Each structure stands twice: as C-alpha cells, then as structure tokens.
mmCIF file with all atom_site columns, C-alpha atoms in Angstrom:
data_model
loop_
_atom_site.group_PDB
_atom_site.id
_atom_site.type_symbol
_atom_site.label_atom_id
_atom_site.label_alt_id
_atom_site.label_comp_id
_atom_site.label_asym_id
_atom_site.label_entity_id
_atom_site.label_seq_id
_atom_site.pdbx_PDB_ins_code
_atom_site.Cartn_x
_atom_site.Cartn_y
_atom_site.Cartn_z
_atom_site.occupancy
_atom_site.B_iso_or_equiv
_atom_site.pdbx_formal_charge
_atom_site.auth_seq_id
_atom_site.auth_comp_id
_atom_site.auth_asym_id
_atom_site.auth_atom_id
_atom_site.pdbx_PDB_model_num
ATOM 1   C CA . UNK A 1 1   ? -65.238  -79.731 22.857 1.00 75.00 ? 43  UNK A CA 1
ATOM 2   C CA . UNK A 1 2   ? -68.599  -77.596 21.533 1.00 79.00 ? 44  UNK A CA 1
ATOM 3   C CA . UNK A 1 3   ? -71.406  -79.849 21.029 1.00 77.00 ? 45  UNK A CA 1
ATOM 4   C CA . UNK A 1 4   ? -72.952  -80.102 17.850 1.00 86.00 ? 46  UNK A CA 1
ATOM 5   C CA . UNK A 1 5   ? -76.603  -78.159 18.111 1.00 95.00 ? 47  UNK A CA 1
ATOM 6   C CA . UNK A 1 6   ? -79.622  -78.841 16.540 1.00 98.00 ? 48  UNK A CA 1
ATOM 7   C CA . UNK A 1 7   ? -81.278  -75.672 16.632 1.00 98.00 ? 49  UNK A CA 1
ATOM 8   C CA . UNK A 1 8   ? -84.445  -76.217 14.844 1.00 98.00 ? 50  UNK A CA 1
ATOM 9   C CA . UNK A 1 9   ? -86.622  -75.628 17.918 1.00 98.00 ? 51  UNK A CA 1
ATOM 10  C CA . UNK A 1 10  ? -85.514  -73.721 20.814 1.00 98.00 ? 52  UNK A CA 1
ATOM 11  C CA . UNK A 1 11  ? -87.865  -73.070 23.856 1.00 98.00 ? 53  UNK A CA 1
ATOM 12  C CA . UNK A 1 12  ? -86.981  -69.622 25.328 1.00 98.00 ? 54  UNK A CA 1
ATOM 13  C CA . UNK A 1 13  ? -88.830  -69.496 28.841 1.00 97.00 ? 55  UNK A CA 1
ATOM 14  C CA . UNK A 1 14  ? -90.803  -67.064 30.702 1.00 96.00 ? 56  UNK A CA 1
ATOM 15  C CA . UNK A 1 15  ? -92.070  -67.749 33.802 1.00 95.00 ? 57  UNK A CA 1
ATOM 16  C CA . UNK A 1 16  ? -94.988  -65.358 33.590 1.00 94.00 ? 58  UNK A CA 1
ATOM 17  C CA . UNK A 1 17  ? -96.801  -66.883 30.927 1.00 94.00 ? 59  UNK A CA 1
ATOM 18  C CA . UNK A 1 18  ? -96.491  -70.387 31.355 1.00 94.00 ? 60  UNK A CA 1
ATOM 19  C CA . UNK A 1 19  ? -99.557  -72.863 32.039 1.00 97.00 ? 61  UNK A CA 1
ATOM 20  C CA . UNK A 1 20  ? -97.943  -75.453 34.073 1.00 97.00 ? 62  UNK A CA 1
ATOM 21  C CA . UNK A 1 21  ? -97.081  -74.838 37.664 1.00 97.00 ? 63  UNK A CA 1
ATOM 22  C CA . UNK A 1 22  ? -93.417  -75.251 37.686 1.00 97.00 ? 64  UNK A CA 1
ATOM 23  C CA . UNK A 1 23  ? -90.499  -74.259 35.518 1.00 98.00 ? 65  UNK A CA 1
ATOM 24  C CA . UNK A 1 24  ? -89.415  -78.068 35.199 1.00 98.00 ? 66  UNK A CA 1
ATOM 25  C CA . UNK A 1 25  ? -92.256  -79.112 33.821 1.00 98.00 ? 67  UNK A CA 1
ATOM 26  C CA . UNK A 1 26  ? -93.081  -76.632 31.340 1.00 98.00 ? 68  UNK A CA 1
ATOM 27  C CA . UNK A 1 27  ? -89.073  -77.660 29.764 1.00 98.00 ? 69  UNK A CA 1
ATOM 28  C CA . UNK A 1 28  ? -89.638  -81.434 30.300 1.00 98.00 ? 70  UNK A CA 1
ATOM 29  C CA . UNK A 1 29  ? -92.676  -81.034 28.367 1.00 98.00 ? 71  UNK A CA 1
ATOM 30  C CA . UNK A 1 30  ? -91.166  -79.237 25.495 1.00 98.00 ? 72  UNK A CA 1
ATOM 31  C CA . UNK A 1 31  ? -88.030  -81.235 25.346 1.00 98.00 ? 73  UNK A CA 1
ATOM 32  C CA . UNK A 1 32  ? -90.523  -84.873 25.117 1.00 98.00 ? 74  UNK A CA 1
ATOM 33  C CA . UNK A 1 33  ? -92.470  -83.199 22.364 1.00 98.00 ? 75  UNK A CA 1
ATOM 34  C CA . UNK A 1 34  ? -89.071  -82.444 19.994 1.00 98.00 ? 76  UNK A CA 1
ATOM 35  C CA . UNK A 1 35  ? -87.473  -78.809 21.923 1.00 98.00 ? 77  UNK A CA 1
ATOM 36  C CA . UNK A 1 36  ? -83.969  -79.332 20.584 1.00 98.00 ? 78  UNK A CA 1
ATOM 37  C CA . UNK A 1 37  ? -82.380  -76.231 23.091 1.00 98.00 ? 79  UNK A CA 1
ATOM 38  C CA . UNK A 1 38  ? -83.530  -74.803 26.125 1.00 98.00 ? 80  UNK A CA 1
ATOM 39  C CA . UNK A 1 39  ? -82.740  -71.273 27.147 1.00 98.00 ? 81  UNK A CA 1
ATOM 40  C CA . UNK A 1 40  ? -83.225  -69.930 30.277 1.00 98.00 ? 82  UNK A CA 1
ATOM 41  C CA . UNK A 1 41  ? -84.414  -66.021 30.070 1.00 97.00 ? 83  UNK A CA 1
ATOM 42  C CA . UNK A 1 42  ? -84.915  -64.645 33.954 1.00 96.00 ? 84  UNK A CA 1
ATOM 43  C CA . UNK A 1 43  ? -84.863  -60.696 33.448 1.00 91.00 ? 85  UNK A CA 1
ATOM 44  C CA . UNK A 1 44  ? -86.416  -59.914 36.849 1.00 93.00 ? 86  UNK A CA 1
ATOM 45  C CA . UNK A 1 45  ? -84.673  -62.469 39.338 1.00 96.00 ? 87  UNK A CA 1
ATOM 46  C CA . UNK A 1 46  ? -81.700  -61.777 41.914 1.00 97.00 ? 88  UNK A CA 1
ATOM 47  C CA . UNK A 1 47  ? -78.560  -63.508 41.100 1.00 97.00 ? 89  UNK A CA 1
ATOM 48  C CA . UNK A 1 48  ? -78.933  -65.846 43.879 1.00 98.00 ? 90  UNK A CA 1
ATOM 49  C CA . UNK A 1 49  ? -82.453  -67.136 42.163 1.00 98.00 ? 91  UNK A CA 1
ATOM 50  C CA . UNK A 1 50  ? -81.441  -67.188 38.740 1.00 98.00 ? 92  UNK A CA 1
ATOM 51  C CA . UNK A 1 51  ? -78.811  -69.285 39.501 1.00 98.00 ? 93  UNK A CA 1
ATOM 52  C CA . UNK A 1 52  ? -80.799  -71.809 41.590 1.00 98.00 ? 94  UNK A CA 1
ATOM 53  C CA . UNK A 1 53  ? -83.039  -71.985 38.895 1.00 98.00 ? 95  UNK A CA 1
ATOM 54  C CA . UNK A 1 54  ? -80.513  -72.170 36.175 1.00 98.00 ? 96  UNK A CA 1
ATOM 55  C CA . UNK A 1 55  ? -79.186  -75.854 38.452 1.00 98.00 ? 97  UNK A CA 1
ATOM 56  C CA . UNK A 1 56  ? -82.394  -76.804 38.412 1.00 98.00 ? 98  UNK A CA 1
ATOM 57  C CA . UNK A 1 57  ? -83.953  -76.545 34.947 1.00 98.00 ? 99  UNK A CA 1
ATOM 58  C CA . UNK A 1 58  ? -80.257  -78.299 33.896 1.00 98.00 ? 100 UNK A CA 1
ATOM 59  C CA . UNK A 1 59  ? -81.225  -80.915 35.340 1.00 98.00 ? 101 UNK A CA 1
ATOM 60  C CA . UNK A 1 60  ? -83.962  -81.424 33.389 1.00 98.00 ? 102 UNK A CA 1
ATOM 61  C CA . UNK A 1 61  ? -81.957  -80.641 30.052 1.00 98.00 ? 103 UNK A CA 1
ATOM 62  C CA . UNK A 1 62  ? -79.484  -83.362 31.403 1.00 98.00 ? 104 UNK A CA 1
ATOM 63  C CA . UNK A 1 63  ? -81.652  -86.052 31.750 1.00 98.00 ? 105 UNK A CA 1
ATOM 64  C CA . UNK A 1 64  ? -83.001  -85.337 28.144 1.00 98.00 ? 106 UNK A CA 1
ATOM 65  C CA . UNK A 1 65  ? -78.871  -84.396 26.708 1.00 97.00 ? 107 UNK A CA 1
ATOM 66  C CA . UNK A 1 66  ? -80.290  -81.383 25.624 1.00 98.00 ? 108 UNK A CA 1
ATOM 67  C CA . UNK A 1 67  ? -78.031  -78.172 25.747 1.00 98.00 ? 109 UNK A CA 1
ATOM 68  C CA . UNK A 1 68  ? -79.170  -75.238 28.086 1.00 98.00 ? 110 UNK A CA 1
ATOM 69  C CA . UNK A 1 69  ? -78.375  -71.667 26.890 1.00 98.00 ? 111 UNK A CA 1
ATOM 70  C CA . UNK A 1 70  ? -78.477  -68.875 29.553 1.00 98.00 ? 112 UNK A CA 1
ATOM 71  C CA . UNK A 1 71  ? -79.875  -65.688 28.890 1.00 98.00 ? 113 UNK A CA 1
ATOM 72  C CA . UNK A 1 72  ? -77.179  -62.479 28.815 1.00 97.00 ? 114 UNK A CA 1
ATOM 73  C CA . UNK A 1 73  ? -75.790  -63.941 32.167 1.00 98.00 ? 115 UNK A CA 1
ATOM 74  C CA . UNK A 1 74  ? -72.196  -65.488 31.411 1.00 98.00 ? 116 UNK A CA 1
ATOM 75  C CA . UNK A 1 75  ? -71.431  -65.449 35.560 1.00 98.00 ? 117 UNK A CA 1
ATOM 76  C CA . UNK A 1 76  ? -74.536  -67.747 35.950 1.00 98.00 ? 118 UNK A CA 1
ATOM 77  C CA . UNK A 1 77  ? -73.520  -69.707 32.479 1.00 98.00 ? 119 UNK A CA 1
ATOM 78  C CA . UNK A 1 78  ? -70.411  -70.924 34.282 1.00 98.00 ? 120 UNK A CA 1
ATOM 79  C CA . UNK A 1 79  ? -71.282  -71.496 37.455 1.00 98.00 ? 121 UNK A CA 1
ATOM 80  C CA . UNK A 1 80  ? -73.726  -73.898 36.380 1.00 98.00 ? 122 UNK A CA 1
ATOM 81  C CA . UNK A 1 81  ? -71.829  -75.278 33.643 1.00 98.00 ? 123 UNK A CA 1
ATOM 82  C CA . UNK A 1 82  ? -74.710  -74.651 30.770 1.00 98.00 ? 124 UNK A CA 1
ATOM 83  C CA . UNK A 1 83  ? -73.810  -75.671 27.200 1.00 97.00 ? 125 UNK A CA 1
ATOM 84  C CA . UNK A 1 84  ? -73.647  -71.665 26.459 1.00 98.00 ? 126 UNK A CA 1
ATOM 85  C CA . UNK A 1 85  ? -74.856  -68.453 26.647 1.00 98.00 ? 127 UNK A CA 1
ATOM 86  C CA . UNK A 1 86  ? -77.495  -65.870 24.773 1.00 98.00 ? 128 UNK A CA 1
ATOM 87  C CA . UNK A 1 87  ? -76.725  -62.079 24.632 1.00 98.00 ? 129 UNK A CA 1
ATOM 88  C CA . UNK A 1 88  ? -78.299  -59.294 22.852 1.00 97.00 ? 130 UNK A CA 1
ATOM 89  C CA . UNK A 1 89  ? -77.042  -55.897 21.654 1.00 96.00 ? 131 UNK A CA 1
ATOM 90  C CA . UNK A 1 90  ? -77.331  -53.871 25.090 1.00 95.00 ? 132 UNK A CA 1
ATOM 91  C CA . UNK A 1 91  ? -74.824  -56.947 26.855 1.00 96.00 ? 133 UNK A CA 1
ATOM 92  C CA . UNK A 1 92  ? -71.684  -57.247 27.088 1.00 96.00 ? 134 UNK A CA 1
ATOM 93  C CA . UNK A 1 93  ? -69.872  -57.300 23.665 1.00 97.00 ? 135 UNK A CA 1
ATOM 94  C CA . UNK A 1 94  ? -69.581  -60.638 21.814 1.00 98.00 ? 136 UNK A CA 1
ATOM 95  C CA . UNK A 1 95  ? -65.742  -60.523 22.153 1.00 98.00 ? 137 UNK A CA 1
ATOM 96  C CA . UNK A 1 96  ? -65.461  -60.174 25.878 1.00 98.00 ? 138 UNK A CA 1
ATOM 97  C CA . UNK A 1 97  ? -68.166  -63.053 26.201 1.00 98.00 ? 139 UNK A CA 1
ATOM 98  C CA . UNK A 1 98  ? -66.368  -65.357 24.078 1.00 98.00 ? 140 UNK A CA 1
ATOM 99  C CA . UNK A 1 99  ? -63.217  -64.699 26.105 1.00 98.00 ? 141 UNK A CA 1
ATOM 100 C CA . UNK A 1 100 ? -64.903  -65.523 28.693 1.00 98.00 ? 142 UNK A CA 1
ATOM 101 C CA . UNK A 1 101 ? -66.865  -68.761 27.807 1.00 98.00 ? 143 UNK A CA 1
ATOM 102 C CA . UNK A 1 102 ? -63.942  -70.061 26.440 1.00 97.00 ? 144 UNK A CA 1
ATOM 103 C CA . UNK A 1 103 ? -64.371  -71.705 22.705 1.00 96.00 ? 145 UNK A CA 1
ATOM 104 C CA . UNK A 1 104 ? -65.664  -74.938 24.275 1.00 96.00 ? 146 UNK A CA 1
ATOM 105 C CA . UNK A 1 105 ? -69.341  -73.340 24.808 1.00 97.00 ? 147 UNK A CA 1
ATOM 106 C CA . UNK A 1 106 ? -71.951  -71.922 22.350 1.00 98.00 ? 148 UNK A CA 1
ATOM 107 C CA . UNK A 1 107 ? -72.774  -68.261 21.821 1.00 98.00 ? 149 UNK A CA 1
ATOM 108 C CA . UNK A 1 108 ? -75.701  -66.913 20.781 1.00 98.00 ? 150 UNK A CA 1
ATOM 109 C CA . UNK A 1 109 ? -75.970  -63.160 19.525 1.00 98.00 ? 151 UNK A CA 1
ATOM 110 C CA . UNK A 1 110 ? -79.579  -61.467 18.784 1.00 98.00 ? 152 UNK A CA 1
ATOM 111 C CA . UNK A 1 111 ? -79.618  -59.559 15.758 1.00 98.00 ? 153 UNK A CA 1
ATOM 112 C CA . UNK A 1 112 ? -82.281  -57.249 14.045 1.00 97.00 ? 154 UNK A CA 1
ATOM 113 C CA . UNK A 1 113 ? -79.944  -56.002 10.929 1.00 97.00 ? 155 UNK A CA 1
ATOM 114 C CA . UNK A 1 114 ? -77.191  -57.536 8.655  1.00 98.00 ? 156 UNK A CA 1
ATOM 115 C CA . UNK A 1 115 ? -74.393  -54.931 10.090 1.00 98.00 ? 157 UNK A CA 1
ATOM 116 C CA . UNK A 1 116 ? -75.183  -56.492 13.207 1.00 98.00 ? 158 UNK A CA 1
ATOM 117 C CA . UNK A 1 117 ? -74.973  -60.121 12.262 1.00 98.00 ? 159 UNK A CA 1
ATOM 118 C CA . UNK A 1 118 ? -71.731  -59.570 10.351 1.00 98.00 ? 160 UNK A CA 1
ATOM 119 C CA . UNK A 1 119 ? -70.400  -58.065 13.511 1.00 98.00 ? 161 UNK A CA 1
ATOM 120 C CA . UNK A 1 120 ? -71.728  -60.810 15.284 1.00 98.00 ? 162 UNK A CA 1
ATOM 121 C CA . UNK A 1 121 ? -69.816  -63.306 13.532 1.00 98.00 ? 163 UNK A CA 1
ATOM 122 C CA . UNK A 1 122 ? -66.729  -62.026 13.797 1.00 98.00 ? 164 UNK A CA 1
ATOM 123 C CA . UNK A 1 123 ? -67.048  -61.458 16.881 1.00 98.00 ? 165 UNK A CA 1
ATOM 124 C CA . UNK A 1 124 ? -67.414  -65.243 17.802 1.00 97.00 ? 166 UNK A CA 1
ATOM 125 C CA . UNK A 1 125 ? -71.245  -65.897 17.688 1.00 98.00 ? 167 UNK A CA 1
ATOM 126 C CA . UNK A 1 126 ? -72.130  -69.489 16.861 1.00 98.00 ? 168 UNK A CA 1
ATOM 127 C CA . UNK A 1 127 ? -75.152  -68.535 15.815 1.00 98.00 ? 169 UNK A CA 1
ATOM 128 C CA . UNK A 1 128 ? -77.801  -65.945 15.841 1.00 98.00 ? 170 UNK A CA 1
ATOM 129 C CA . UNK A 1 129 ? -81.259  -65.336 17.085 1.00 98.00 ? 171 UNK A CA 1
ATOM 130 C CA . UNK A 1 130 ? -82.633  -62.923 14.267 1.00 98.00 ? 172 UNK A CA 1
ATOM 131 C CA . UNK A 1 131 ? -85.872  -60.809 15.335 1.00 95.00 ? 173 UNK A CA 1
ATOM 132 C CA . UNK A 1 132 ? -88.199  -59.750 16.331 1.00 94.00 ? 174 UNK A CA 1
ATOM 133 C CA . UNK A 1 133 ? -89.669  -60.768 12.957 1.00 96.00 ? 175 UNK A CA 1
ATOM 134 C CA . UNK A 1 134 ? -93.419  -60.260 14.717 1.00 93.00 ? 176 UNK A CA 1
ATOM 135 C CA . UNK A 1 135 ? -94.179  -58.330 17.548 1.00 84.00 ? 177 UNK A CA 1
ATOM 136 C CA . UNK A 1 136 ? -94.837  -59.767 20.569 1.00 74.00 ? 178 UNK A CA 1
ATOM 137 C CA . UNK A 1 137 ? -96.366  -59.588 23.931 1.00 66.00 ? 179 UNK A CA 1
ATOM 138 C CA . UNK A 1 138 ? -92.630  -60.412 25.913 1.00 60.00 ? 180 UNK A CA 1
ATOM 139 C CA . UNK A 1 139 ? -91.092  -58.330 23.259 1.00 60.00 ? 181 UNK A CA 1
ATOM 140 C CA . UNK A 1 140 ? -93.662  -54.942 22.187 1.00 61.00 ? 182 UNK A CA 1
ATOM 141 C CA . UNK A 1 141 ? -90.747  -52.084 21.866 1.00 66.00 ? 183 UNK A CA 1
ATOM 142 C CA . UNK A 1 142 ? -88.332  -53.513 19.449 1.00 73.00 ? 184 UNK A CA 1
ATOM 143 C CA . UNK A 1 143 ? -87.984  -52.791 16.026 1.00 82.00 ? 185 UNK A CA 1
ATOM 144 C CA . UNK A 1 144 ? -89.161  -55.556 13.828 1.00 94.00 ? 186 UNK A CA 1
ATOM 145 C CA . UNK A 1 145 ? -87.010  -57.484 10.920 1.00 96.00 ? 187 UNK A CA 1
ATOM 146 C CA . UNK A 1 146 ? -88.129  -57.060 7.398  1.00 96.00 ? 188 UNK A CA 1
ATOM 147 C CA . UNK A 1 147 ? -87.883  -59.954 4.775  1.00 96.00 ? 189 UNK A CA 1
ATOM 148 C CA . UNK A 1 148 ? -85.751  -58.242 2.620  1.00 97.00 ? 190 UNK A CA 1
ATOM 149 C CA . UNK A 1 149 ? -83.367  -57.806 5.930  1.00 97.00 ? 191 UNK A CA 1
ATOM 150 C CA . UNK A 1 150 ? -83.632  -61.680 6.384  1.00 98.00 ? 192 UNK A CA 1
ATOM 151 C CA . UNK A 1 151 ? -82.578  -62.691 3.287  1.00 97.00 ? 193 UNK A CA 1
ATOM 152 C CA . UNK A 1 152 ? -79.580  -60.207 3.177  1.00 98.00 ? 194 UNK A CA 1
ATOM 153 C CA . UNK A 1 153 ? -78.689  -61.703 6.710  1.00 98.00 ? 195 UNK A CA 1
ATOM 154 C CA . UNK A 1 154 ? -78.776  -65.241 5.273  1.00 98.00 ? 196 UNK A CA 1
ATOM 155 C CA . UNK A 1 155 ? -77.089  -64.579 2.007  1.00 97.00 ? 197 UNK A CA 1
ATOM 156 C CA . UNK A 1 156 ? -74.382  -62.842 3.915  1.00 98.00 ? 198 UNK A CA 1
ATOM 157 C CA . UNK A 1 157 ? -73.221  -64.239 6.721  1.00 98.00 ? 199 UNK A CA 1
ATOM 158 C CA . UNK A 1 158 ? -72.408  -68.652 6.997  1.00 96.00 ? 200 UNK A CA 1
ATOM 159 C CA . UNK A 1 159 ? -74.376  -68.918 10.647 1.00 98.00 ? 201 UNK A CA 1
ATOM 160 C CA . UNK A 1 160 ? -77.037  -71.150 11.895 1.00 98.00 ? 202 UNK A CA 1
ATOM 161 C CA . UNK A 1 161 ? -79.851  -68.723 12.072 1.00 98.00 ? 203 UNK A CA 1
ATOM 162 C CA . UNK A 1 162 ? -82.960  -68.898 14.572 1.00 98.00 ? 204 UNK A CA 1
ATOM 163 C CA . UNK A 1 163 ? -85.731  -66.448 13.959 1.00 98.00 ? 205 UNK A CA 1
ATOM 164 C CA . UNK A 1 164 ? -87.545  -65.200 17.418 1.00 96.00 ? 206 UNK A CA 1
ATOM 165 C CA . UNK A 1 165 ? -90.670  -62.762 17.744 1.00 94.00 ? 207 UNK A CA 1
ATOM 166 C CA . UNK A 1 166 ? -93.986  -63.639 17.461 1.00 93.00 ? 208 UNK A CA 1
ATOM 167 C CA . UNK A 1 167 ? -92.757  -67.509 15.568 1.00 95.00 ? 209 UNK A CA 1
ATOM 168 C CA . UNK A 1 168 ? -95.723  -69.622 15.539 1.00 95.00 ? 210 UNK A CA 1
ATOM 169 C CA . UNK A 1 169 ? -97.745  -72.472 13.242 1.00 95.00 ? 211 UNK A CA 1
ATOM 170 C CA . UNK A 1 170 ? -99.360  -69.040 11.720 1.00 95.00 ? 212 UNK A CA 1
ATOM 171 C CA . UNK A 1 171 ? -96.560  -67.082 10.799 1.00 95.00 ? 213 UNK A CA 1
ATOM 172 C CA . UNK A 1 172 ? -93.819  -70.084 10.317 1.00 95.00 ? 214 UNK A CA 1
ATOM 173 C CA . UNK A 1 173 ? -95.510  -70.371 6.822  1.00 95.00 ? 215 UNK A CA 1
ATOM 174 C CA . UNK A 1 174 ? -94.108  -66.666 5.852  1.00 94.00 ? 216 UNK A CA 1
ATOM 175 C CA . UNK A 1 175 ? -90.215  -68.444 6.190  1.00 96.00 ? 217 UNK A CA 1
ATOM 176 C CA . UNK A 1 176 ? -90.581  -71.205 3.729  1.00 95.00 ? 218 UNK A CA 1
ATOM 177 C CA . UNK A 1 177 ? -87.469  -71.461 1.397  1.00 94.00 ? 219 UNK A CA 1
ATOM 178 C CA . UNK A 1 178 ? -85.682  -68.669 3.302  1.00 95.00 ? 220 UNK A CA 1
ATOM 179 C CA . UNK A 1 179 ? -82.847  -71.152 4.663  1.00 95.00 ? 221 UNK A CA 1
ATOM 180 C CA . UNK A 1 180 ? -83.306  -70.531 8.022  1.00 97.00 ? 222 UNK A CA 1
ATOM 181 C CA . UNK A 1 181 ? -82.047  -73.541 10.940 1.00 98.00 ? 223 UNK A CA 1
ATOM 182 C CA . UNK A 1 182 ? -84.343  -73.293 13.312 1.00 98.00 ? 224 UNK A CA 1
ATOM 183 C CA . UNK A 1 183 ? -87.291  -71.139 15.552 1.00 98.00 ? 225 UNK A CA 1
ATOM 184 C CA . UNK A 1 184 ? -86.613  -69.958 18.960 1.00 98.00 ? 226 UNK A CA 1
ATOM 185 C CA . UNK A 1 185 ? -90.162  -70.251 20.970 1.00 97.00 ? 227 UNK A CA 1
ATOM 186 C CA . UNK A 1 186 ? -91.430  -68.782 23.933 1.00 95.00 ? 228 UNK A CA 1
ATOM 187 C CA . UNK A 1 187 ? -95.106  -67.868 24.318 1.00 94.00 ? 229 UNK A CA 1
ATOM 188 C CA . UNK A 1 188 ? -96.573  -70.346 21.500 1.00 94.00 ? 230 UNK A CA 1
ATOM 189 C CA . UNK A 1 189 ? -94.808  -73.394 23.609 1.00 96.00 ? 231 UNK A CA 1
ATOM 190 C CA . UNK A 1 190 ? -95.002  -72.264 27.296 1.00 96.00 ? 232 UNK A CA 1
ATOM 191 C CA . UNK A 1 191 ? -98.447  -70.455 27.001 1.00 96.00 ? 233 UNK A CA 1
ATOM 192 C CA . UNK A 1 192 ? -99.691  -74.133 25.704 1.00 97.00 ? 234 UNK A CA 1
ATOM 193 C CA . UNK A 1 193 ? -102.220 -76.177 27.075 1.00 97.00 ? 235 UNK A CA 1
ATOM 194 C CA . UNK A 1 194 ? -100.830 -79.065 25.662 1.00 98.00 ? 236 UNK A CA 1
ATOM 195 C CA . UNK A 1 195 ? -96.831  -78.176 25.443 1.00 98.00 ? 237 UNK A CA 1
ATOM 196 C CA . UNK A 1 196 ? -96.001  -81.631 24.400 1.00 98.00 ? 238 UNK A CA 1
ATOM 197 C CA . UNK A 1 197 ? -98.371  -81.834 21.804 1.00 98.00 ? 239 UNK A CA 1
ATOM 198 C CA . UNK A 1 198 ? -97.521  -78.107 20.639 1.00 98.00 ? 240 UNK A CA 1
ATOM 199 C CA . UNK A 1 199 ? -94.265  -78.854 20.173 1.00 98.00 ? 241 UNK A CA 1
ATOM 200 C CA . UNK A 1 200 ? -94.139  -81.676 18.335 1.00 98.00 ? 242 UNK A CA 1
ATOM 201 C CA . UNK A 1 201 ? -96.621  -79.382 15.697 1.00 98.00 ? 243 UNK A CA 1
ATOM 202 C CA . UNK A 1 202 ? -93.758  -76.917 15.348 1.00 98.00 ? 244 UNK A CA 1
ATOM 203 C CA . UNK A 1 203 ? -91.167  -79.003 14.551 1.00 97.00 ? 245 UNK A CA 1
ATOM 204 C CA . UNK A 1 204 ? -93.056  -80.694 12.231 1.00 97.00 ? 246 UNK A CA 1
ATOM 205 C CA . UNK A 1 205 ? -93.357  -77.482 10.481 1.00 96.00 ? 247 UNK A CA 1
ATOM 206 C CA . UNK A 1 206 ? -90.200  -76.332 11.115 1.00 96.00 ? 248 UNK A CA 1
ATOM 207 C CA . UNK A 1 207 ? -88.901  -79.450 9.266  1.00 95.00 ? 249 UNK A CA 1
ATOM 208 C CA . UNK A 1 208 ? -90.995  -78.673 6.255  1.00 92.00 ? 250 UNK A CA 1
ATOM 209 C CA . UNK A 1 209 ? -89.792  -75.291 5.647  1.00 90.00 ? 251 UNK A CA 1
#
C-alpha cells in the first residue's frame, strides 16, 4: 500500500557540498531537525556505489520511518526497496516508470511548465518537484519557473507540489499563499553548519506559508 507523504520538507542530497563527513549524518541530521523525505541524488557514481549507498542512507530513513526517494534510478529504487522514485524530463517516461514501480511506490516528476505537469499527472506522478524557481549552484543551466507559471501549475493540476531551485529562508517568503505542499532542499540544508538547527527553521517557515 503507498504511504501517505508529508512532503513539506524534502532534503535532496549532494555529496559535494555537504559539511559533515559522511552521507549518514548529514540525513540523520536533517530528518531530527523536521526533513519529512529524503532523496537520494548520485549523478556521478557507478551502479555498484549508488546502490551501496542507497542501503545505507535507508537505513537511516528506517530508523527515523521516513520515506527515501531515489533519484532517476528505478533499478536501484527496487533493489533497495525505497519508498519511490524521482525522475525528470530527460528519464525514462513517467508511464514506463510507473509500470515499473508498481502503484504501491511514490513517483515524483520534475516539472518547469504546466504542459509538463498535466502530462505528468496523467502519466502517474504522485507529485511534482516544480523548478528551478531560483537558480542555483547544483542546478545553473535550467530554465527558471515564473510565478505566473506556478500559479497556472497549481490551479490546474490536483498534485502535491514541491518547489526546488535555489528554496531557502530568503526566497520561501516569495511563495506565501501560493498553495504549495512542501520545499525540496539541497544546498541550504546540507551546506549547513548546523543542519539540525537549519532545518527545523525551514519547516517552521514552510508551515507558515
């Protein structure tokens, strides 16, 4: 049976530009400061890694019963049994994934325009990571999401919606009233000094929007 997900904040990892030694700790942190989904994003990594890595941070998400989400790889999804997987545009269509995945896990689709997220949704998305709405030092070639965009997105399509790109206790201000479920994190949490303390600031926020 699918889980029911709180999506308000999601911690996307990158190894690169965390500030604790290990992986583990970086997500434990997170999670004990309110990170409500963990997705693990390895771009660079053979197979053979990724999916070491991918038993190894679920761990962690066990011990707190918080879902993992995999980034574009469905292979790794299942062999580690995450809670779901993340795909963008460029990976393999929504359709195939969900065939694949089964309707018992969750499936996240990136989207950056309304045709897309209407796609997206009937193509068997759960939800969607809208963005970039900032640009970003992980992210600096993609096109970025207007407002206007946003709100067509929202008004249009009846998904749990997580905005990505450049989210942080700055910008987070710019979404108030726009409907939206929840932020998906990765440099404002694991760039923290304090990634406990960082992330109980966001989802304060992110529960006052």
């Amino acid at each position: 049976m699918k889980p029911e997900i709180d999506y308000s904040l999601y911690l996307v990892t990158d190894r690169q530009l965390m500030s604790t030694p290990t992986l583990e700790e970086a997500v434990e942190q997170a999670i004990k400061g309110g990170a409500t989904l963990v997705q693990l994003r390895e771009k660079t990594v053979s197979s053979l890694d990724f999916y070491q890595i991918a038993k190894s941070i679920k761990q962690v998400t066990d011990a707190y019963h918080v879902p993992l989400i995999i980034n574009d790889r469905v292979d790794v999804a299942l062999a580690v049994d995450a809670a779901g997987v993340h795909i963008g545009q460029n990976d393999l269509p929504a359709e195939i994934v969900r065939s694949i995945i089964g309707s018992d896990k969750i499936l996240g689709v990136s989207a950056s325009t309304l045709d897309e997220a209407i796609r997206a949704k009937e193509s068997g998305a759960d939800y969607l990571g809208i963005g970039a709405m900032f640009s970003t030092k992980t992210k600096t070639d993609v096109e970025l999401v207007s407002m206007e965009e946003l709100e067509k997105i929202r008004h249009s399509v009846r998904l749990p919606l997580v905005l990505i790109g450049g989210i942080n206790l700055e910008t987070l201000p710019h979404f108030e009233g726009m409907g939206i479920d929840g932020i998906a994190v990765i440099s404002a949490l694991i760039s923290a000094k304090d990634i406990t303390e960082e992330a109980k600031k966001l989802k304060k926020a992110v529960s006052q929007l």
